[in-house]
Short mmCIF file of C-alpha atoms in Angstrom, two decimals:
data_model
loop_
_atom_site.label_atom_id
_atom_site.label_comp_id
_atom_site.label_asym_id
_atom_site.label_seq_id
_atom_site.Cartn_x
_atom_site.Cartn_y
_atom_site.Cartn_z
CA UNK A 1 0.00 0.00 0.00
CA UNK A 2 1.44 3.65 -0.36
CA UNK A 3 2.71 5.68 2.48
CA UNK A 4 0.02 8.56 1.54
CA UNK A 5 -2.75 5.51 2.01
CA UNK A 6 -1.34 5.63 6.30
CA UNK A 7 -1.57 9.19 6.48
CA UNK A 8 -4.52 10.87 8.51
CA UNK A 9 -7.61 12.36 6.90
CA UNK A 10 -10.16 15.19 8.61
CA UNK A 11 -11.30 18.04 8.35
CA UNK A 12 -9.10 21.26 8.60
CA UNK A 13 -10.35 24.90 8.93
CA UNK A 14 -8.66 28.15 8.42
CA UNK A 15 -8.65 30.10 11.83
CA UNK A 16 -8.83 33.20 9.75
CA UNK A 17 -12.11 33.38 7.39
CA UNK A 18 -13.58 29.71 8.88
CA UNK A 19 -13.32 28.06 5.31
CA UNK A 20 -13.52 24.23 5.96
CA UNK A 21 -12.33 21.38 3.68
CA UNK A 22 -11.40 17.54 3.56
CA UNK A 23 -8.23 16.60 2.83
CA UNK A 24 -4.81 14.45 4.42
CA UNK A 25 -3.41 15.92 6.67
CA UNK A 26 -1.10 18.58 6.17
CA UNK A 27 -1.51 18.21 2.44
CA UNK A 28 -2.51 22.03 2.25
CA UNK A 29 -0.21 25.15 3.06
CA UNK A 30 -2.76 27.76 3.34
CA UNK A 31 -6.40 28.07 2.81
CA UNK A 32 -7.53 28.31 -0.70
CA UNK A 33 -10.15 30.91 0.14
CA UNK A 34 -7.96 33.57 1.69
CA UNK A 35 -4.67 32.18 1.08
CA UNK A 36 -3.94 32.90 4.50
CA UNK A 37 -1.57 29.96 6.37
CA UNK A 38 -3.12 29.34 9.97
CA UNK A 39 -4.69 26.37 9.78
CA UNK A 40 -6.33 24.00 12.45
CA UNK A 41 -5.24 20.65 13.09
CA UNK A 42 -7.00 17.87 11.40
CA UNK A 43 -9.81 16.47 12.98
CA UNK A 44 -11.22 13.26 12.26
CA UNK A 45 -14.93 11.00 12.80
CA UNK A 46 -12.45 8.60 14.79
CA UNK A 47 -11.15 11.71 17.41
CA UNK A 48 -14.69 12.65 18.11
CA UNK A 49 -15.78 9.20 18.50
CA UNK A 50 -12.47 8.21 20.45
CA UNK A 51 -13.85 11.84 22.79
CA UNK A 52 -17.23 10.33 23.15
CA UNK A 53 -16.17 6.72 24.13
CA UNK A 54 -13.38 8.13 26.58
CA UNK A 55 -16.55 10.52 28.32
CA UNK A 56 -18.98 7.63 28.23
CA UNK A 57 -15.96 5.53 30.17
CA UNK A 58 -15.29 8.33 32.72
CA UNK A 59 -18.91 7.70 34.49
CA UNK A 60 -21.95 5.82 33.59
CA UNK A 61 -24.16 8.45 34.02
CA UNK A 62 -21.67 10.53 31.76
CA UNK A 63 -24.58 12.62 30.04
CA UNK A 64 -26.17 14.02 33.21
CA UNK A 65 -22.71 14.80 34.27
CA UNK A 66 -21.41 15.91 30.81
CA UNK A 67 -24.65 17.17 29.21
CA UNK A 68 -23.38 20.28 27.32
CA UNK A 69 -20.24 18.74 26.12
CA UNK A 70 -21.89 15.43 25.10
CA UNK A 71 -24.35 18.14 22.80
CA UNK A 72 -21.77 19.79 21.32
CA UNK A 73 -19.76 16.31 20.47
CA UNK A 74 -22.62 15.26 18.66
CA UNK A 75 -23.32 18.32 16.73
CA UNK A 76 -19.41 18.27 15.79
CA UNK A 77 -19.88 14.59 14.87
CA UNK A 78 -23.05 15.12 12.98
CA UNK A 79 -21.25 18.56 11.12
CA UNK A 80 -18.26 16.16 10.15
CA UNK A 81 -20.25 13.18 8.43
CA UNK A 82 -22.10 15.64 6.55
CA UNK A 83 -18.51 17.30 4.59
CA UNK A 84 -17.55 13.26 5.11
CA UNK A 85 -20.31 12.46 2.48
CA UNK A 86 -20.84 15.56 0.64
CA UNK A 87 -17.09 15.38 -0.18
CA UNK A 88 -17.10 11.43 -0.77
CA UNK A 89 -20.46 11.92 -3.31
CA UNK A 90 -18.66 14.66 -5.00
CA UNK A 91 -15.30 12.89 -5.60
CA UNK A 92 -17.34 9.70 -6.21
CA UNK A 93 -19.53 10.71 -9.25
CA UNK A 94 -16.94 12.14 -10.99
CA UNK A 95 -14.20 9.90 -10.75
CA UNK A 96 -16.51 6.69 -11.28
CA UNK A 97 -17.34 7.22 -15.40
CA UNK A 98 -13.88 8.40 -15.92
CA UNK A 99 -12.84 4.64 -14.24
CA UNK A 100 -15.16 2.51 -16.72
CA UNK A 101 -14.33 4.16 -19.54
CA UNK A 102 -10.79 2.00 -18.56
CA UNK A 103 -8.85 5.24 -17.07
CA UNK A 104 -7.31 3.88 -14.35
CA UNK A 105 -4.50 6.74 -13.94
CA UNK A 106 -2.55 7.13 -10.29
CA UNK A 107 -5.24 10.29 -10.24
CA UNK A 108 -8.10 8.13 -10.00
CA UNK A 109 -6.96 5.21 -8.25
CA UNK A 110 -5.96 7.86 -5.39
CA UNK A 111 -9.42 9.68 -5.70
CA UNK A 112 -11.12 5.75 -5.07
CA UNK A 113 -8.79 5.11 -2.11
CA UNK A 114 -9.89 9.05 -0.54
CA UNK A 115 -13.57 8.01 -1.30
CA UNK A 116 -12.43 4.84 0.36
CA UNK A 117 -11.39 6.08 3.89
CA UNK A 118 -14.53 8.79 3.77
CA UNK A 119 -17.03 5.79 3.41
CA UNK A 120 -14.97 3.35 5.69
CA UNK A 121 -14.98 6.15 8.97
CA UNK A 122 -18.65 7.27 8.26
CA UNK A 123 -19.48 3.68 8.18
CA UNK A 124 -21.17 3.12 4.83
CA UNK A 125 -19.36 -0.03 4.31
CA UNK A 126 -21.27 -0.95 1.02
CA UNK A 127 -19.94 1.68 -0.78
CA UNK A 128 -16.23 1.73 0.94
CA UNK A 129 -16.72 -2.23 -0.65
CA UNK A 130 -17.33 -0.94 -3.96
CA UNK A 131 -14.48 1.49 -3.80
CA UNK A 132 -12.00 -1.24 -2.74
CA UNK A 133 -13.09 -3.35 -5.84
CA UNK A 134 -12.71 -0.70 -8.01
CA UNK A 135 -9.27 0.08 -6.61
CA UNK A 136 -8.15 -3.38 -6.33
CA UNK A 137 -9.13 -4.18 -10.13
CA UNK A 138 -7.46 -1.15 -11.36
CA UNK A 139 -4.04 -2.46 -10.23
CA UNK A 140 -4.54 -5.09 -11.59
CA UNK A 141 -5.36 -3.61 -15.12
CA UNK A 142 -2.46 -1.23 -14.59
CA UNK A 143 0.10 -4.37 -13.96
CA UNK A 144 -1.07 -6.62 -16.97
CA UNK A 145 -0.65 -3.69 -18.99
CA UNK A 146 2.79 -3.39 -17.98
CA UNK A 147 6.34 -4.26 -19.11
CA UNK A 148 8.56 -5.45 -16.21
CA UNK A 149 12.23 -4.18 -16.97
CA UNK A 150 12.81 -3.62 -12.43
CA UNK A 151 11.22 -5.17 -9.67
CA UNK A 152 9.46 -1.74 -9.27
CA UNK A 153 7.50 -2.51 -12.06
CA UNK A 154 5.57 -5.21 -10.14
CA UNK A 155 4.17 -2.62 -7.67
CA UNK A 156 0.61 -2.40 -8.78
CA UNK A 157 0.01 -6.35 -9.25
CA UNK A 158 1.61 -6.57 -5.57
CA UNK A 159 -0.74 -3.48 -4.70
CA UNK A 160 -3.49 -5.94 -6.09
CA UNK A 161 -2.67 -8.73 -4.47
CA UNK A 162 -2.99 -7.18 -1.06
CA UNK A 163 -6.02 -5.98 -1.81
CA UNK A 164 -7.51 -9.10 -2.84
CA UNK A 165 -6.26 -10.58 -0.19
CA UNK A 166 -8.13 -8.59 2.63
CA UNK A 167 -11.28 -8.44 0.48
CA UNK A 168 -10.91 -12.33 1.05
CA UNK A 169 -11.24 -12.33 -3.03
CA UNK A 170 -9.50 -15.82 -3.74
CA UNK A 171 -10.27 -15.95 -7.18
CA UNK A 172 -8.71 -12.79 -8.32
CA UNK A 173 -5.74 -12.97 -5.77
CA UNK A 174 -4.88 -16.41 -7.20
CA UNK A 175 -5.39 -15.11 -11.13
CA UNK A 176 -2.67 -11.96 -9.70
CA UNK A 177 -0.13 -14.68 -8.32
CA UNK A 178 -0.16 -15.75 -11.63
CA UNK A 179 0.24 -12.92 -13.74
CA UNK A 180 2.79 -11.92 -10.87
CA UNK A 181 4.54 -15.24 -11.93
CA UNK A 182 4.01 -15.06 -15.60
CA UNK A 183 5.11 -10.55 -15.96
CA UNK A 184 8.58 -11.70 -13.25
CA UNK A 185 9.47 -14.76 -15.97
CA UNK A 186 9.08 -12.10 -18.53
CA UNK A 187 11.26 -9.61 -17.26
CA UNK A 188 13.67 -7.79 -19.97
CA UNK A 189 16.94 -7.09 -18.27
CA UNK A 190 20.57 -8.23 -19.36
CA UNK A 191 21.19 -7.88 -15.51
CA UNK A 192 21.88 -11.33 -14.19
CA UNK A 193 21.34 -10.55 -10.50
CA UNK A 194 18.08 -9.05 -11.49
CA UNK A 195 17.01 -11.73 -13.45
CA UNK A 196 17.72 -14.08 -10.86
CA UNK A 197 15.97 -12.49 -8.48
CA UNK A 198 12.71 -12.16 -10.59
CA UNK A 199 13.19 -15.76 -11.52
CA UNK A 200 12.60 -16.41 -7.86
CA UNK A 201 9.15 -14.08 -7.51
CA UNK A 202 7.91 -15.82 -10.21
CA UNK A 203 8.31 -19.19 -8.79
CA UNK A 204 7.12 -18.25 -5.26
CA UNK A 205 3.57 -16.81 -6.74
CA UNK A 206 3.09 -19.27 -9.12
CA UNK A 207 3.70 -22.05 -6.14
CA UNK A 208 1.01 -19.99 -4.14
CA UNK A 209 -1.43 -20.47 -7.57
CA UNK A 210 -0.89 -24.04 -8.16
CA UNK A 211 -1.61 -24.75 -4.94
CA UNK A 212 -4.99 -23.09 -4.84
CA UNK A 213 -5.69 -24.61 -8.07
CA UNK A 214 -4.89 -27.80 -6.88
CA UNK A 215 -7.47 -27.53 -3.84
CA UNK A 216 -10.09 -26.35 -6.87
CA UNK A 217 -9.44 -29.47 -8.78
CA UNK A 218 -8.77 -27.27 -11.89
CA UNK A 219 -6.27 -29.90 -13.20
CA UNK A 220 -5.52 -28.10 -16.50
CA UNK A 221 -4.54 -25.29 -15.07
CA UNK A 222 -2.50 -26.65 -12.46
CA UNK A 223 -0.79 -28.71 -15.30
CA UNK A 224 0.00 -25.34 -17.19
CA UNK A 225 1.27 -23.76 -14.14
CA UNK A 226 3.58 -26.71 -13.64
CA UNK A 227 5.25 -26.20 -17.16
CA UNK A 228 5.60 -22.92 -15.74
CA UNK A 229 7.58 -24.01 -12.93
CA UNK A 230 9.76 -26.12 -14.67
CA UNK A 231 10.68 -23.73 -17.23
CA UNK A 232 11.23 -20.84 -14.98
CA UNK A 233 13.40 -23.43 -12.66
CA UNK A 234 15.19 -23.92 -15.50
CA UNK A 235 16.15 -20.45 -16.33
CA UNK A 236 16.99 -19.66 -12.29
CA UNK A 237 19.25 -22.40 -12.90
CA UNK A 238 20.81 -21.07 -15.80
CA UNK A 239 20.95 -17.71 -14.74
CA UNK A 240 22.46 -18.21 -11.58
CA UNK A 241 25.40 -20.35 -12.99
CA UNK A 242 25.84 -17.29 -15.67
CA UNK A 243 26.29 -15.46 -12.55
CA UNK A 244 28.50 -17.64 -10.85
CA UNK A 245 30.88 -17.52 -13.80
CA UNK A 246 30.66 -14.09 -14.60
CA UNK A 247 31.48 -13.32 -10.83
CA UNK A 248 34.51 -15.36 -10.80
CA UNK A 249 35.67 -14.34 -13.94
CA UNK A 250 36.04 -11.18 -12.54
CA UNK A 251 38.19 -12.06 -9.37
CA UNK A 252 40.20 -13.83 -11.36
CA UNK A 253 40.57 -10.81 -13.97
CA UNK A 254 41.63 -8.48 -10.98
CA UNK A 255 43.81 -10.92 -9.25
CA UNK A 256 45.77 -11.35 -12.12
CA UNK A 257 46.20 -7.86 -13.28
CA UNK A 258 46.54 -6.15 -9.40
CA UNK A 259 49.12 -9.12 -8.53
CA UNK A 260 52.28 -8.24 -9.12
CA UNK A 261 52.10 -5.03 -8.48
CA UNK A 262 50.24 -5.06 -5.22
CA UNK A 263 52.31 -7.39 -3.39
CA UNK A 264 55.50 -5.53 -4.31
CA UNK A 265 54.20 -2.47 -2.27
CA UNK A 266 52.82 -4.63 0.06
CA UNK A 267 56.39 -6.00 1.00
CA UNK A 268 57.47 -2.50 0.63
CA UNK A 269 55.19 -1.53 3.11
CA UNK A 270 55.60 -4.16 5.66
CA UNK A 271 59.33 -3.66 5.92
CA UNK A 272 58.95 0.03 6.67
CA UNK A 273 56.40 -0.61 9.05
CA UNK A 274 57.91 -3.41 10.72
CA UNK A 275 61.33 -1.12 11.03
CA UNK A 276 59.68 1.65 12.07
CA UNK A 277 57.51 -0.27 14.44
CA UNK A 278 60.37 -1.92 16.10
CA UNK A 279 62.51 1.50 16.72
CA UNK A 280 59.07 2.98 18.38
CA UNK A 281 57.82 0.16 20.51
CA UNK A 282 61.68 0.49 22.01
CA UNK A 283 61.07 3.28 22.61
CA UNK A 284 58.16 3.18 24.11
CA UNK A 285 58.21 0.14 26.51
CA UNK A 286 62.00 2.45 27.64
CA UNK A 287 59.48 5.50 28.84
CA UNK A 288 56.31 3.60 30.37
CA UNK A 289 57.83 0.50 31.15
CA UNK A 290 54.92 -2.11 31.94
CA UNK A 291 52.24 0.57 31.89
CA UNK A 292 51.93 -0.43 27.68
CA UNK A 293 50.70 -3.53 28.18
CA UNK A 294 47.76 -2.30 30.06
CA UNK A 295 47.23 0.86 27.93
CA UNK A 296 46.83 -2.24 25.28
CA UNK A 297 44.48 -4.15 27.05
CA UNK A 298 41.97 -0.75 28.04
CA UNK A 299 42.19 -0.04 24.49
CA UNK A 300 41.05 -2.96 23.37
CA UNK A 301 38.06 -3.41 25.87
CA UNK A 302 37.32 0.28 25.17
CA UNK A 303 37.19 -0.65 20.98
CA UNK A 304 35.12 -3.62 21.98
CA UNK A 305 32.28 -1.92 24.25
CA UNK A 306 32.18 0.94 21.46
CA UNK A 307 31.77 -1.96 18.48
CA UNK A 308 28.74 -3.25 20.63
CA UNK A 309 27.13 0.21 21.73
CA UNK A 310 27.01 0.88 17.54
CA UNK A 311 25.46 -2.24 16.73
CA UNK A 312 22.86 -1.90 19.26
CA UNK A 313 22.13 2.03 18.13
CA UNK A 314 22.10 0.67 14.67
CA UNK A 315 19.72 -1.95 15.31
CA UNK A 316 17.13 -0.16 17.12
CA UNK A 317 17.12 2.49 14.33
CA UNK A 318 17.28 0.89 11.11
CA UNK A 319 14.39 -0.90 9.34
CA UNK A 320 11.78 -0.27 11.50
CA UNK A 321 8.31 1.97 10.36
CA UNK A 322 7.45 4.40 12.72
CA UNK A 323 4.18 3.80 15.07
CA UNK A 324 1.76 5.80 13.45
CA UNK A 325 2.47 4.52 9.93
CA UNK A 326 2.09 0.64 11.38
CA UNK A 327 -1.01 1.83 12.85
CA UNK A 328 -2.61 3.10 10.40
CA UNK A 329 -1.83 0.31 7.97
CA UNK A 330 -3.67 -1.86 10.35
CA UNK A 331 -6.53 0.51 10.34
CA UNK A 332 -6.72 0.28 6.48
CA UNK A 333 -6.35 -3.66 6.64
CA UNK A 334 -9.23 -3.54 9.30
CA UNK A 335 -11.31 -1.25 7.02
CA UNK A 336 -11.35 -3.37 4.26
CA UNK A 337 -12.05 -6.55 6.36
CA UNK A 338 -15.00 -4.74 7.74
CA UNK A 339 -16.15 -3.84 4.32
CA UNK A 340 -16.39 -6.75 2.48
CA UNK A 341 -18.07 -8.33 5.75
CA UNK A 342 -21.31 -5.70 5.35
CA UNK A 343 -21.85 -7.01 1.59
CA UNK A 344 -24.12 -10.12 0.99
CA UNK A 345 -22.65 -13.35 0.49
CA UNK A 346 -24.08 -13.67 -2.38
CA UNK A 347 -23.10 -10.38 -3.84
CA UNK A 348 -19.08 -11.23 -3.00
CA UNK A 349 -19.59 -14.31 -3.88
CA UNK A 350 -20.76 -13.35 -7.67
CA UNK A 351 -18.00 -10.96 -7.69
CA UNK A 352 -14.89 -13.34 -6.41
CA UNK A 353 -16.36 -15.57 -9.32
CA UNK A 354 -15.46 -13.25 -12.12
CA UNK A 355 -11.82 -13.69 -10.98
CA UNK A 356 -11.69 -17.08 -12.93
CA UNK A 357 -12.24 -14.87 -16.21
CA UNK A 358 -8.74 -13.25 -15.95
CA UNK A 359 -6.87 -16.01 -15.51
CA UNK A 360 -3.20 -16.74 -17.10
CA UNK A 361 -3.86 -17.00 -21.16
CA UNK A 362 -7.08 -15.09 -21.30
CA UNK A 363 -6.44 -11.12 -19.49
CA UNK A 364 -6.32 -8.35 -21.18
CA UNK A 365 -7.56 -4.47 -21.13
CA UNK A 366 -10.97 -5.43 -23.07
CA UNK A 367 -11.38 -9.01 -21.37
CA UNK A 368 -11.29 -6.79 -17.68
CA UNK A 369 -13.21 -4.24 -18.89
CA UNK A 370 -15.81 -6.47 -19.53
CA UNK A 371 -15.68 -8.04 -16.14
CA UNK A 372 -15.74 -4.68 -14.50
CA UNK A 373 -18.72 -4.13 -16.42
CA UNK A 374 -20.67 -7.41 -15.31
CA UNK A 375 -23.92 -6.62 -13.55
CA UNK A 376 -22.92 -7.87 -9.96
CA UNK A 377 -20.00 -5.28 -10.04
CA UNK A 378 -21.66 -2.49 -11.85
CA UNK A 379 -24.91 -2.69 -9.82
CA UNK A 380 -22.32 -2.68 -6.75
CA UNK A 381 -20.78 0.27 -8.21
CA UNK A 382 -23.85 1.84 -9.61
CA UNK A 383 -25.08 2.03 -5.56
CA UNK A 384 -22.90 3.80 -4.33
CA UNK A 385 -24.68 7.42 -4.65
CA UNK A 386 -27.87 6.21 -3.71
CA UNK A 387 -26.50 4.80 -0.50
CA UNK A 388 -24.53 8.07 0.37
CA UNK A 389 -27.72 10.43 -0.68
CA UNK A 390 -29.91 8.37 1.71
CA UNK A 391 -27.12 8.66 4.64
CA UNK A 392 -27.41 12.32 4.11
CA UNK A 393 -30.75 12.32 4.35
CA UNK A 394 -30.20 10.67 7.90
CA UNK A 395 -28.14 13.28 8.93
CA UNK A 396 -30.71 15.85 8.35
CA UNK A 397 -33.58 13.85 10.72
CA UNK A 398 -31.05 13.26 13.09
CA UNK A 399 -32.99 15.39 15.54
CA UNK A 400 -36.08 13.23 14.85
CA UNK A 401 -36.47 10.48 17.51
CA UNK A 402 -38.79 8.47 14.90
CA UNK A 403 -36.33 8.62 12.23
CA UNK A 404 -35.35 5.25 10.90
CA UNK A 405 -31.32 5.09 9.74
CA UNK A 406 -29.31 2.87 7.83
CA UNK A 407 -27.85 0.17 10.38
CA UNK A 408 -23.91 0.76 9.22
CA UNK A 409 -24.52 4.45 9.92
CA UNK A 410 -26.11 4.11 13.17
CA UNK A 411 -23.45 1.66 14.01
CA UNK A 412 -20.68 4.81 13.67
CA UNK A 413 -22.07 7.84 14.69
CA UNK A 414 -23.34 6.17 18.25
CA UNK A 415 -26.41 8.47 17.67
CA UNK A 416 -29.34 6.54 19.25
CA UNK A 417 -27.92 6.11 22.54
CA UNK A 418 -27.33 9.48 22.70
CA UNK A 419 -30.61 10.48 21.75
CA UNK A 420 -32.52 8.69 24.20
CA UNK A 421 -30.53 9.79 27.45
CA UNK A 422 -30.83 13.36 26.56
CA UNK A 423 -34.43 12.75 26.31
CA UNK A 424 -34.25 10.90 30.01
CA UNK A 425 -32.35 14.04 31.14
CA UNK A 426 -34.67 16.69 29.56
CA UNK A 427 -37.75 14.67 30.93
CA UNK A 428 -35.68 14.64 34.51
CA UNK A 429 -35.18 18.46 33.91
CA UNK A 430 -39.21 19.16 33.35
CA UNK A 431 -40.45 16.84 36.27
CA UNK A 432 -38.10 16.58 38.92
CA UNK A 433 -38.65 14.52 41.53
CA UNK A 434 -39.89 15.73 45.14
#
């Protein structure tokens, strides 16, 4: 996934004319409006939810206690899903004909993945569902498409795979393990260490396929994929003895040529040294005597402890992510789980199906295109406005106590609850007790 995907996404206002907008965080210097540069932090459905857990923890009579502040939470809450949607619908209905007519630039895919988070934290998980479909299948158009000269080049059929993967979509991530396989035996390079390398990808995803297959009974395919093994095997094998010779070709080129001249200054140099060394450790051991041997030793335990210290620096510093971004890759893995979990079983199971269309042999930019166009996924698609114009709608009875909502919304914006105290406290307010 890419780094922007971990990045946090609110709602930021400019503290001097009140302008307020959706965005990532810090992705705007000023305000657009004024062009002035104070601008609040970002704030986010998940920090005013995370305020209205952590008051509904501190007592549980929290609302008669925290009335006011519990009001104004949930007018901030209900203000926020409203740009959430507004600004999701807007990005949505533009971006979404611009996808099927096969556009599937890094423009839109990054548009899909902001629609994405919007519908995933407002809790319209239908519609976040459709989104990750869309954004899945578009790496995957953008990496059969594709040429693989570097390992880069793999990036969007490995951004597809983890995609299918969390949507639990086993047809289309085994159908990417083998394109994987089939674009890494393909690779054009006169690199041997990078075609060794690739050699290796390819076999591990088009293991992970064959198994799969194998469990599906689809013996011709596993069959094919085995030629595929063998032949890439093959090549690994060749390639990596090519490299083997080239390499010691090499050493023995730069032996041969560096020899005679190197160890002639190398004698050279050992003699003076060894002279020189001599006439100063005389020296030396006539000045401080038996205090060398133990300026040797500290030395040496000194070097040691400071050999250690760097490792251990180095190792606590190197390689590792930083919190937040592990975090929030988690949150985007959980997202998508939670997603694919509100569709109908029927509905993902329609859609996993059309994976077996674009297998090894058969994909292509019209064959996908077609798929993307098949009624499960289009009517998926096709919902997604509808879904977010009725949430909307929601948001505007939200003061109504015989309102009916959607159950994904209700389930995020902790509404009801909320309702129904404050109508316990206002009733407690009009007829107190004597």
């Amino acid at each position: 996934m890419p780094q922007k995907m971990s990045i946090k996404i609110g709602v930021e206002r400019c503290m001097h004319c009140g302008h307020k907008w959706i965005d990532y965080s810090g992705a705007r210097d000023f305000c657009y409006m004024c062009g002035r540069k104070n601008i609040s932090e970002t704030l986010s459905l998940s920090d005013i939810r995370n305020a209205i857990n952590s008051l509904r923890n501190e007592d549980r009579k929290y609302l008669d206690k925290y009335t006011k502040r519990a009001a104004v939470l949930k007018q901030r809450y209900k203000e926020t899903a409203d740009l959430y949607l507004n600004r999701a619908k807007e990005i949505y209905a533009k971006i979404q004909p611009i996808y099927y007519q096969g556009n599937v630039s890094d423009r839109v895919i990054e548009q899909l993945i902001f629609c994405f988070r919007l519908f995933s934290e407002v809790g319209l998980n239908k519609s976040a569902a459709s989104c990750a479909y869309m954004i899945a299948t578009g790496y995957f158009q953008r990496g059969i498409e594709k040429d693989i000269q570097a390992i880069e080049d793999l990036g969007d059929l490995i951004a597809a795979r983890q995609w299918f993967l969390r949507l639990d979509a086993k047809e289309w991530e085994a159908a990417t393990n083998l394109h994987i396989g089939e674009k890494s035996m393909a690779t054009i390079s006169t690199d041997p260490v990078l075609l060794q390398t690739m050699m290796q990808i390819a076999l591990w995803h088009f293991y992970k396929a064959r198994n799969y297959y194998f469990e599906k009974k689809a013996n011709q395919l596993v069959e094919r994929i085995q030629f595929d093994i063998e032949q890439t095997t093959k090549l690994l094998a060749s390639y990596t003895r090519g490299l083997s010779e080239i390499e010691a070709a090499k050493i023995a080129a730069a032996g041969n040529e560096a020899q005679g001249t190197e160890i002639k200054k190398g004698l050279e140099i050992l003699s003076n040294a060894v002279g020189y060394g001599l006439e100063s450790f005389g020296e030396h051991i006539e000045k401080f005597g038996g205090s060398l041997s133990r300026s040797l030793q500290g030395m040496a335990g000194l070097l040691s402890a400071s050999i250690s210290q760097s490792a251990y620096t180095v190792g606590a510093s190197v390689g590792k992510p930083s919190k937040a971004i592990r975090e929030s890759y988690v949150d985007m893995s959980r997202m998508i789980n939670a997603c694919v979990q509100a569709l109908p079983e029927d509905v993902v199971k329609s859609i996993n199906e059309l994976g077996s269309k674009v297998v090894k042999g058969s994909a292509n930019k019209n064959v996908l295109r077609k798929v993307i166009n098949n009624e499960p996924f289009k009517n998926l698609a096709e919902s997604v406005v509808p879904e977010t114009d009725r949430a909307i709608q929601n948001l505007d009875k939200l003061e109504q106590p015989s309102a009916n909502f959607s159950e994904s919304l209700l389930d995020t914006m902790i509404e009801e609850g909320m309702d129904s105290v404050l109508t316990q406290v206002d009733r407690k307010e009009l007829n107190p007790v004597s």
